[in-house]
Coordinates of C-alpha atoms in Angstrom, one line a residue:
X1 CA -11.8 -16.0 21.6
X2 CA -10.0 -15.1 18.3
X3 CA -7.4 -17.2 17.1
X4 CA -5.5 -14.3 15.4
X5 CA -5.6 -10.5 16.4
X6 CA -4.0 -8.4 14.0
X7 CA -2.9 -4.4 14.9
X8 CA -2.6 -2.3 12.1
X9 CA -5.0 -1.8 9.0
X10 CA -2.1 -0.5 6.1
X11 CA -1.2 -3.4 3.2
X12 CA 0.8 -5.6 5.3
X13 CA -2.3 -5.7 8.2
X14 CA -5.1 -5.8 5.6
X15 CA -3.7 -8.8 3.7
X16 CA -2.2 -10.4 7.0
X17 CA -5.9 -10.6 8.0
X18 CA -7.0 -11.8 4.8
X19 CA -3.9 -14.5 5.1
X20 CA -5.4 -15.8 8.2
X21 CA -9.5 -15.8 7.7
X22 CA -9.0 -17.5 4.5
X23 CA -7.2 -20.5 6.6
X24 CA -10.4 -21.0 8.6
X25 CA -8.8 -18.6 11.5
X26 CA -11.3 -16.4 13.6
X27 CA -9.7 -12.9 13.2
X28 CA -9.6 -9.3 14.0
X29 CA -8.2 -6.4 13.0
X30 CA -7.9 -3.4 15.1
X31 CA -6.2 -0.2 13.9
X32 CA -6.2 3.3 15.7
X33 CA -6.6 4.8 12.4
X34 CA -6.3 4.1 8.2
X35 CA -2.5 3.0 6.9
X36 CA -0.7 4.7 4.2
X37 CA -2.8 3.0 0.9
X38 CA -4.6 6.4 0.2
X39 CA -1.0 8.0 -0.2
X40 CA 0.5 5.3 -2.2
X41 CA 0.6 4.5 -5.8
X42 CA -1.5 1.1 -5.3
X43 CA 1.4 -1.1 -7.0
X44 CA 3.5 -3.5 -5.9
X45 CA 7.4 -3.3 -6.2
X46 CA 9.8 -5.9 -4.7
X47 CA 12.9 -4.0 -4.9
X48 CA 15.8 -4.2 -7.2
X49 CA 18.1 -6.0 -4.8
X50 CA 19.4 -9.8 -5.2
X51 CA 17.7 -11.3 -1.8
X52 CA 20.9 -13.4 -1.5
X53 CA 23.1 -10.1 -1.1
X54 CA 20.8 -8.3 1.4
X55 CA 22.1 -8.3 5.4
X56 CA 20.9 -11.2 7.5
X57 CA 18.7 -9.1 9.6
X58 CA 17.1 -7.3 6.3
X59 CA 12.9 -8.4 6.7
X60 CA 13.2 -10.3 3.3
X61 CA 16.0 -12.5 3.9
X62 CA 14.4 -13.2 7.6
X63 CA 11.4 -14.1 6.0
X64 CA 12.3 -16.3 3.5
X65 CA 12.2 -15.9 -0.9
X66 CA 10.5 -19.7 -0.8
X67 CA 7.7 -17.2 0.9
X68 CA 7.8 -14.9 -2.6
X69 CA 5.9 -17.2 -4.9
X70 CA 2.8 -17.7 -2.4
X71 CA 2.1 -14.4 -1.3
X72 CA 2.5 -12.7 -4.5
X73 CA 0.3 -15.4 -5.8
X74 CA -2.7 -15.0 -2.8
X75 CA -2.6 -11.3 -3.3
X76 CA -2.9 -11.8 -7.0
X77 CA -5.8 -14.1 -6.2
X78 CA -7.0 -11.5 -3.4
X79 CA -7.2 -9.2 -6.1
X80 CA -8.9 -10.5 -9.0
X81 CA -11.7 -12.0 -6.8
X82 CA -12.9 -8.4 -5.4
X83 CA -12.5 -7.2 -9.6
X84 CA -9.5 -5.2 -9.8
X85 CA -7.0 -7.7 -10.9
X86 CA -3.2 -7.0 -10.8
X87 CA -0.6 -8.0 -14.0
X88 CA 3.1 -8.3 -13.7
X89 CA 5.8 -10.6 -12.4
X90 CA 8.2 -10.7 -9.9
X91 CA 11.3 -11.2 -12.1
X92 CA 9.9 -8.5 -14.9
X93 CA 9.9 -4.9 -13.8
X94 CA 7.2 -2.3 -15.3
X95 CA 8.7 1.3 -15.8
X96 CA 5.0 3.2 -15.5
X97 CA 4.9 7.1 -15.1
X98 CA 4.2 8.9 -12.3
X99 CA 2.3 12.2 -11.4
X100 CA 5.6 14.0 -10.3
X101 CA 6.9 13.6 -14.1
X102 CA 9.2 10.6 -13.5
X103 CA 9.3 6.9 -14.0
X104 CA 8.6 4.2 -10.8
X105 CA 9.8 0.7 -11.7
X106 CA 7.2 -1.7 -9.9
X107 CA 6.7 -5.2 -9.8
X108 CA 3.0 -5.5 -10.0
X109 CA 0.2 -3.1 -11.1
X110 CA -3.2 -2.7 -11.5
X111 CA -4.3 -3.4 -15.2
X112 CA -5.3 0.0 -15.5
X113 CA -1.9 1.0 -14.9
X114 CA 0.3 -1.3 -16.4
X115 CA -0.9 -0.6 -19.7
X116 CA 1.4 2.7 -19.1
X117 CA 4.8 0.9 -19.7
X118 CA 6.8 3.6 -20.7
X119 CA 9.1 1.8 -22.9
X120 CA 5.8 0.8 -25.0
X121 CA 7.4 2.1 -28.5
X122 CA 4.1 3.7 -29.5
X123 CA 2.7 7.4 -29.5
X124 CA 0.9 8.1 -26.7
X125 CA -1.2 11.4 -25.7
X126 CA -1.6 12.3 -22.0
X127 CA -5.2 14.0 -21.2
X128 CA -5.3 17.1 -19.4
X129 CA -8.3 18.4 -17.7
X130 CA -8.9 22.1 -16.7
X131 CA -10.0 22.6 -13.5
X132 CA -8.4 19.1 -12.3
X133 CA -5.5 20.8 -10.0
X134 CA -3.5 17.6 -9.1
X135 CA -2.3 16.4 -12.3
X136 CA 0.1 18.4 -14.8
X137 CA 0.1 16.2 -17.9
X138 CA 2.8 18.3 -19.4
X139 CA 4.9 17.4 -16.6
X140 CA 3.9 13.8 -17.5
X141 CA 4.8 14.1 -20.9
X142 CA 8.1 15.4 -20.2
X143 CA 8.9 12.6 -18.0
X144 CA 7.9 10.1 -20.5
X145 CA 10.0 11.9 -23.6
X146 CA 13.2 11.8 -21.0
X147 CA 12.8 8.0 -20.6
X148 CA 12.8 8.2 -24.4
X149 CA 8.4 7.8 -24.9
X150 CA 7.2 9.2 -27.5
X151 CA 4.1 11.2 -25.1
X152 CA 2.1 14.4 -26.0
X153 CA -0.2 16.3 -24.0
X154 CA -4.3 16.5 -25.8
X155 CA -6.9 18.7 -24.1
X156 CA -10.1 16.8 -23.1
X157 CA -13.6 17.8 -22.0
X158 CA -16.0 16.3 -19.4
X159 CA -19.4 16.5 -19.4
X160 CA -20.3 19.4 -17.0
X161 CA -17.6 21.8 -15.0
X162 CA -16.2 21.6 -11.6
X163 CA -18.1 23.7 -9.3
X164 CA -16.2 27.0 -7.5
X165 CA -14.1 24.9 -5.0
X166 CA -11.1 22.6 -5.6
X167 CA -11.6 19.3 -7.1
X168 CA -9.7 16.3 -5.5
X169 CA -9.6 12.7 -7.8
X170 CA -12.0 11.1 -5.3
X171 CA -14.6 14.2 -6.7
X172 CA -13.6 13.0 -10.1
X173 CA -14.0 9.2 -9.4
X174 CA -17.4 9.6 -8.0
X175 CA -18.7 11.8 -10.9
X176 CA -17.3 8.5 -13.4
X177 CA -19.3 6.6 -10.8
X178 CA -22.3 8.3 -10.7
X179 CA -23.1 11.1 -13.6
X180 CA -20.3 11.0 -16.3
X181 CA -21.8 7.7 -18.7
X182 CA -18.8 6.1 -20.7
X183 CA -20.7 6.9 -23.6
X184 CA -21.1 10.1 -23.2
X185 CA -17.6 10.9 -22.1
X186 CA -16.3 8.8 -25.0
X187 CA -18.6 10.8 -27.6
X188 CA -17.3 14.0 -26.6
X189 CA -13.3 12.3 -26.7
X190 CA -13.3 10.7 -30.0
X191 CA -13.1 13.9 -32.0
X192 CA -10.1 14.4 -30.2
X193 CA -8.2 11.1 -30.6
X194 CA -8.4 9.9 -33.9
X195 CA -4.9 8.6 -35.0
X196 CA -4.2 8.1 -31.2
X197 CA -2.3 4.6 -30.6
X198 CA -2.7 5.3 -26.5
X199 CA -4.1 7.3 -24.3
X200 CA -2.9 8.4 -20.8
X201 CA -5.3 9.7 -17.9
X202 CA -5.1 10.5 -14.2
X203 CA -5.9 8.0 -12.2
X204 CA -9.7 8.6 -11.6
X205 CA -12.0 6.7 -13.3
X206 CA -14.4 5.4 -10.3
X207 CA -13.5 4.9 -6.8
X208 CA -16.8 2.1 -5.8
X209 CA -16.7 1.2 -9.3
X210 CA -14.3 -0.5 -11.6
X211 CA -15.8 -0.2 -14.9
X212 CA -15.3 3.0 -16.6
X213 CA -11.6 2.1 -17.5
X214 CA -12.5 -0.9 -19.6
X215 CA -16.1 0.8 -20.9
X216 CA -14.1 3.9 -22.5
X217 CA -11.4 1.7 -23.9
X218 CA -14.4 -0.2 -25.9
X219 CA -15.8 2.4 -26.9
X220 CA -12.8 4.9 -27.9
X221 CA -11.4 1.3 -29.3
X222 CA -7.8 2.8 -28.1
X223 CA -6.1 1.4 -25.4
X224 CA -6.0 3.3 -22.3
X225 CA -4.0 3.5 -18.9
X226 CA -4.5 5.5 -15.5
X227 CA -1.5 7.7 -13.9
X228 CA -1.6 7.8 -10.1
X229 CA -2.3 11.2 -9.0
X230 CA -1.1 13.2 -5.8
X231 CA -2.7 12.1 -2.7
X232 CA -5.3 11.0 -1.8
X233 CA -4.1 8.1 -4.5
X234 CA -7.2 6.4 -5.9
X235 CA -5.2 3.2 -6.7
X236 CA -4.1 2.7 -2.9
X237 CA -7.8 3.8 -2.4
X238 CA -8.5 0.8 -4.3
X239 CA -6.5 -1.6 -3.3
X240 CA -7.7 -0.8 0.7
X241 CA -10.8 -0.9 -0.4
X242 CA -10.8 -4.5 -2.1
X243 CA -8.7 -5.8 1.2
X244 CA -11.2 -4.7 3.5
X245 CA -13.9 -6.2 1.4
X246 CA -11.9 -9.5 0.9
X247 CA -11.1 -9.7 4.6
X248 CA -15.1 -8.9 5.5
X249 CA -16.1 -11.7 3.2
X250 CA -13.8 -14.1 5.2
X251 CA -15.6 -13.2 8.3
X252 CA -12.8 -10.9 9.5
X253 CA -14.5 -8.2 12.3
X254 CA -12.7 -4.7 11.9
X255 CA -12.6 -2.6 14.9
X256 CA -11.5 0.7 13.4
X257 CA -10.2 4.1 15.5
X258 CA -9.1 2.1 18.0
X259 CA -5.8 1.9 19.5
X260 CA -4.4 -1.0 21.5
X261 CA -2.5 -2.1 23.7
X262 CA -1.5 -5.7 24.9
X263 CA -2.5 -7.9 27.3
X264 CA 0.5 -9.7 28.9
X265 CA -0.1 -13.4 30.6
X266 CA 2.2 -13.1 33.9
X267 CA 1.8 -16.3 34.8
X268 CA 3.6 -18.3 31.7
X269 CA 7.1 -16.9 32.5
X270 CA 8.3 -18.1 29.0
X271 CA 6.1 -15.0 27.9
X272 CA 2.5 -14.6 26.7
X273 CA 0.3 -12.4 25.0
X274 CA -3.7 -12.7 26.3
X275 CA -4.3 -10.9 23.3
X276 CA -4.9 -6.7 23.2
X277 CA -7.0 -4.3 24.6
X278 CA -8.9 -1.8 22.1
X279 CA -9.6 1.5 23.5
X280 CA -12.8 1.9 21.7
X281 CA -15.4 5.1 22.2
X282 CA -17.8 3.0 24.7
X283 CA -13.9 2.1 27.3
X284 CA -11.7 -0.5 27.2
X285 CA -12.7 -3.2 24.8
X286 CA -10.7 -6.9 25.7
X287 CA -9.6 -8.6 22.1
X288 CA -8.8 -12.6 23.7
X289 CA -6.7 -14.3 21.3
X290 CA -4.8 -17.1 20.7
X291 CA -1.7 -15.2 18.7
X292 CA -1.0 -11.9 18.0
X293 CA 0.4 -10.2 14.6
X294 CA 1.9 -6.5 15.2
X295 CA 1.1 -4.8 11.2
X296 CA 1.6 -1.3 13.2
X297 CA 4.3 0.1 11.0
X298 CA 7.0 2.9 11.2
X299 CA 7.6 5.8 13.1
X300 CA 5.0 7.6 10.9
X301 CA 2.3 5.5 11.9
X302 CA 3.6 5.1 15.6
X303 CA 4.6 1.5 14.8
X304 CA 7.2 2.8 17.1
X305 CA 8.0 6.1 19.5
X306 CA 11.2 7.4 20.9
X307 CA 10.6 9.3 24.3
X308 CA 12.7 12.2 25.6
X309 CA 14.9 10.2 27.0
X310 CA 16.4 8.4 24.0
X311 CA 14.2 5.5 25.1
X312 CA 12.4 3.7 21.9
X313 CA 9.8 1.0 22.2
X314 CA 7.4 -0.3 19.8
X315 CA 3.7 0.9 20.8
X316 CA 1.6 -2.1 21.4
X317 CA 3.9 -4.0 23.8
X318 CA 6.2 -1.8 25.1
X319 CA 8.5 -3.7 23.3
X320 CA 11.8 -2.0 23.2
X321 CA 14.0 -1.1 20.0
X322 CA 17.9 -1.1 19.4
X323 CA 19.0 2.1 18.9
X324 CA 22.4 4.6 19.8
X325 CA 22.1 6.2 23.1
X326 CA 22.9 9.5 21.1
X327 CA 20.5 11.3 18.6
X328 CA 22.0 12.8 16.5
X329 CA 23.5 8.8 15.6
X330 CA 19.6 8.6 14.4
X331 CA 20.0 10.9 11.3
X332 CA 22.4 11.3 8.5
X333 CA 24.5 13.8 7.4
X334 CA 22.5 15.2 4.9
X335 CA 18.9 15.6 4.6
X336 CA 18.3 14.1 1.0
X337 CA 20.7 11.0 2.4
X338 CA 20.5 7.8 3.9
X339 CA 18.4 8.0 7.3
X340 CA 19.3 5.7 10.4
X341 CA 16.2 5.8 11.6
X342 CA 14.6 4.7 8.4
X343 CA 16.1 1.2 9.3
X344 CA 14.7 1.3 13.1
X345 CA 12.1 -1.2 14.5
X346 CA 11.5 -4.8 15.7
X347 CA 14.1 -7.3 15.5
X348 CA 12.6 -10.8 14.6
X349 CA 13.8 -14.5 14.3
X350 CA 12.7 -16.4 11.0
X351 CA 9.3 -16.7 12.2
X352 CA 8.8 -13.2 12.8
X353 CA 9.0 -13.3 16.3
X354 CA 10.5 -10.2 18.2
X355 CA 13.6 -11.0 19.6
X356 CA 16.2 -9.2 22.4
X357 CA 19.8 -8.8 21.4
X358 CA 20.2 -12.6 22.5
X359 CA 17.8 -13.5 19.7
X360 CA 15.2 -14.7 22.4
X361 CA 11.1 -13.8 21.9
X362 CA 9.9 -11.6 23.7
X363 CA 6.6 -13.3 23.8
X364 CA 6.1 -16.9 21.8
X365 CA 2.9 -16.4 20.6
X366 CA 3.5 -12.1 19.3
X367 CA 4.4 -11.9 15.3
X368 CA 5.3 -9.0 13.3
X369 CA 5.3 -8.0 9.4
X370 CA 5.8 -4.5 7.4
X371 CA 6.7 -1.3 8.0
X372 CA 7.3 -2.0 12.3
X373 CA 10.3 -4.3 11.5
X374 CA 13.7 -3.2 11.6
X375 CA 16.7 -3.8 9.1
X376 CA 15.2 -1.9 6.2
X377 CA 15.2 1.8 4.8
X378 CA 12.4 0.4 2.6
X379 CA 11.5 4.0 0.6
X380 CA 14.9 4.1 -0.5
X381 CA 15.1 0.5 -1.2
X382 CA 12.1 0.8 -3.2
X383 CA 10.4 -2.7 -1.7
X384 CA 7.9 -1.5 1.0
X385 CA 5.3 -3.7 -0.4
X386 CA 7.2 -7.1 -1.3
X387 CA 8.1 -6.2 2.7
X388 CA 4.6 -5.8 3.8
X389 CA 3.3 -9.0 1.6
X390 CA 5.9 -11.4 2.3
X391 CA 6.7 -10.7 5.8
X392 CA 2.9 -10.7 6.3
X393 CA 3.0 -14.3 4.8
X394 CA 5.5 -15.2 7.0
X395 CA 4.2 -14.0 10.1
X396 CA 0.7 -15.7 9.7
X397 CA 2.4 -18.7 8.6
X398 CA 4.0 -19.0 11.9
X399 CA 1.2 -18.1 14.2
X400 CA -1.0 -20.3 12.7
X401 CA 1.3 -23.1 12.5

């Protein structure tokens, strides 16, 4: 009997279950598939909103800014204990340049990546590897110079070439793991660098490893900062990576490609979840548990579906969403505006219970954090993970209250 199950394996599952074990709880996870980490940029950005101006129903103001301090300060911990530790501050935004040749402002980074502030008044050269496909540090540089950087681009060997095929940056990582040595790498850079004051490189120095970012900095003696490249992301690679590893150490069990669906206790007629059932590749697999914490996410990850009939429900209890009768009420106007839908899923009480429209649980011992709640367009609010990390705070909070 587990006293927490948890559905959903993206950041706001993954550090809900690391939440929980590290309270003593017997947890597991089960997820039909990976979350988003290995498309995202592996930072962590709050939004730029006052929380005291949001709607009541937004997930942040539900969940509480007294939660902000603790979870930031458990995943910083989370972090730095698995050896990729994070800098920033929740009142301080980092401006740090992206792949795509602009500037994300973020909340919290990866060292490697924070040491990319763009409004760092110093010169900075962006490497550019041939043969690397998803990375243009031209377009980089551009981006930097229009936020007013001083950036240039600087041609840099490796030690032997790609092969005939495309290279992705989990090729390039495992190569820094495994066959390029820092000093070898760094003999064949210096030529190139001298007068450098910083130096600017995709994002793929080691995937199992953590090393080779603070290894060519020593020995190049120039500071140095990673660039998130186009998917598949090694910073969100990371950051997955280091949750699973934290939650494993906490004795979390992971029951991965499995989907689920809940288990419903008819005879408490206040409403109660037995737990889930994982359809696993040997049948049905009953998860018992105690309380239940939906981390399922959006429409994307099928968090939620919308049937034919205009009907939408979240996935793991049937649980059904507000929504117009009439689709064409889910989409905006214009394709590059505002989306309706964006805002869709689960409407929750304080404790991240969901609710009906009378603000009664559906179940009193079901709990839900991230991308599966509704009340935020959270890509154009630019806070999907301060959602994921504080609702996910909140959420375990309660069930293990």
């Amino acid at each position: 009997m587990n006293d927490v199950v948890i559905v959903g394996a993206g950041l706001a599952g993954l550090f809900a279950a690391n939440l929980a074990a590290r309270r003593g709880a017997t947890v597991t996870l089960v997820a039909r598939g990976r979350g988003g980490l290995s498309l995202a940029h592996g930072c962590i950005s709050l939004g730029e909103s006052d929380w005291d101006s949001l709607p009541s129903q937004h997930p942040l103001r539900l969940a509480g800014k007294d939660r902000l301090a603790s979870a930031l300060a458990a995943f910083l911990e989370i972090t730095s204990s698995q050896g990729i530790p994070y800098s920033g501050q929740a009142d301080l935004t980092l401006h740090l340049p992206t792949a795509a040749g602009s500037v994300q402002s973020v909340h919290l980074a990866p060292i490697t990546l924070a040491a990319g502030e763009v409004e760092v008044p110093v010169d900075t050269l962006i490497a550019n590897f041939d043969g690397f496909r998803d990375f243009s540090a031209s377009l980089v540089a551009d981006g930097m110079r229009r936020h007013g950087a001083r950036a240039t681009v600087v041609d840099l060997p490796i030690p032997d070439a790609p092969g005939s095929r495309d290279w992705y940056s989990t090729d390039w990582a495992m190569r820094f793991d495994d066959r390029w040595p820092a000093a070898e790498v760094a003999r064949r850079w210096a030529p190139l660098l001298k007068g450098a004051n910083r130096l600017g490189l995709p994002a793929i120095l080691g995937l199992r490893k953590t090393t080779a970012a603070s290894e060519l900095q020593d020995l190049l003696a120039l500071p140095l900062f990673e660039i998130p490249t186009l998917p598949p992301s090694l910073p969100g690679l990371r950051l997955e990576r280091l949750l699973r590893r934290a939650a494993l150490a906490s004795g979390c069990r992971i029951l991965e490609g499995s989907a689920a669906i809940g288990r419903i206790d008819g005879r408490h007629a206040a409403g109660r979840a037995l737990g889930v059932v994982a359809a696993t590749p040997a049948g049905p697999r009953p998860v018992d548990a105690g309380q239940v914490v939906l981390a399922t996410g959006g429409a994307l990850h099928r968090g939620w579906q919308a049937e034919r009939s205009g009907r939408i429900h979240e996935s793991v209890f049937d649980i059904p969403l507000p929504a117009a009768s009439e689709r064409d009420a889910w989409v905006g106007p214009s394709a590059l505006g505002p989306q309706p839908y964006a805002a869709f899923g689960l409407s929750v009480n304080t404790s991240m219970q969901p609710c009906d429209a009378s603000g009664r649980p559906y179940f009193d011992n079901v709990f839900a954090c991230g991308g599966v709640l509704a009340g935020a367009d959270r890509s154009r609010e630019r806070n999907r993970q301060g959602i994921d990390l504080v609702t996910a705070s909140a959420a375990v909070e309660a069930a293990l209250a």
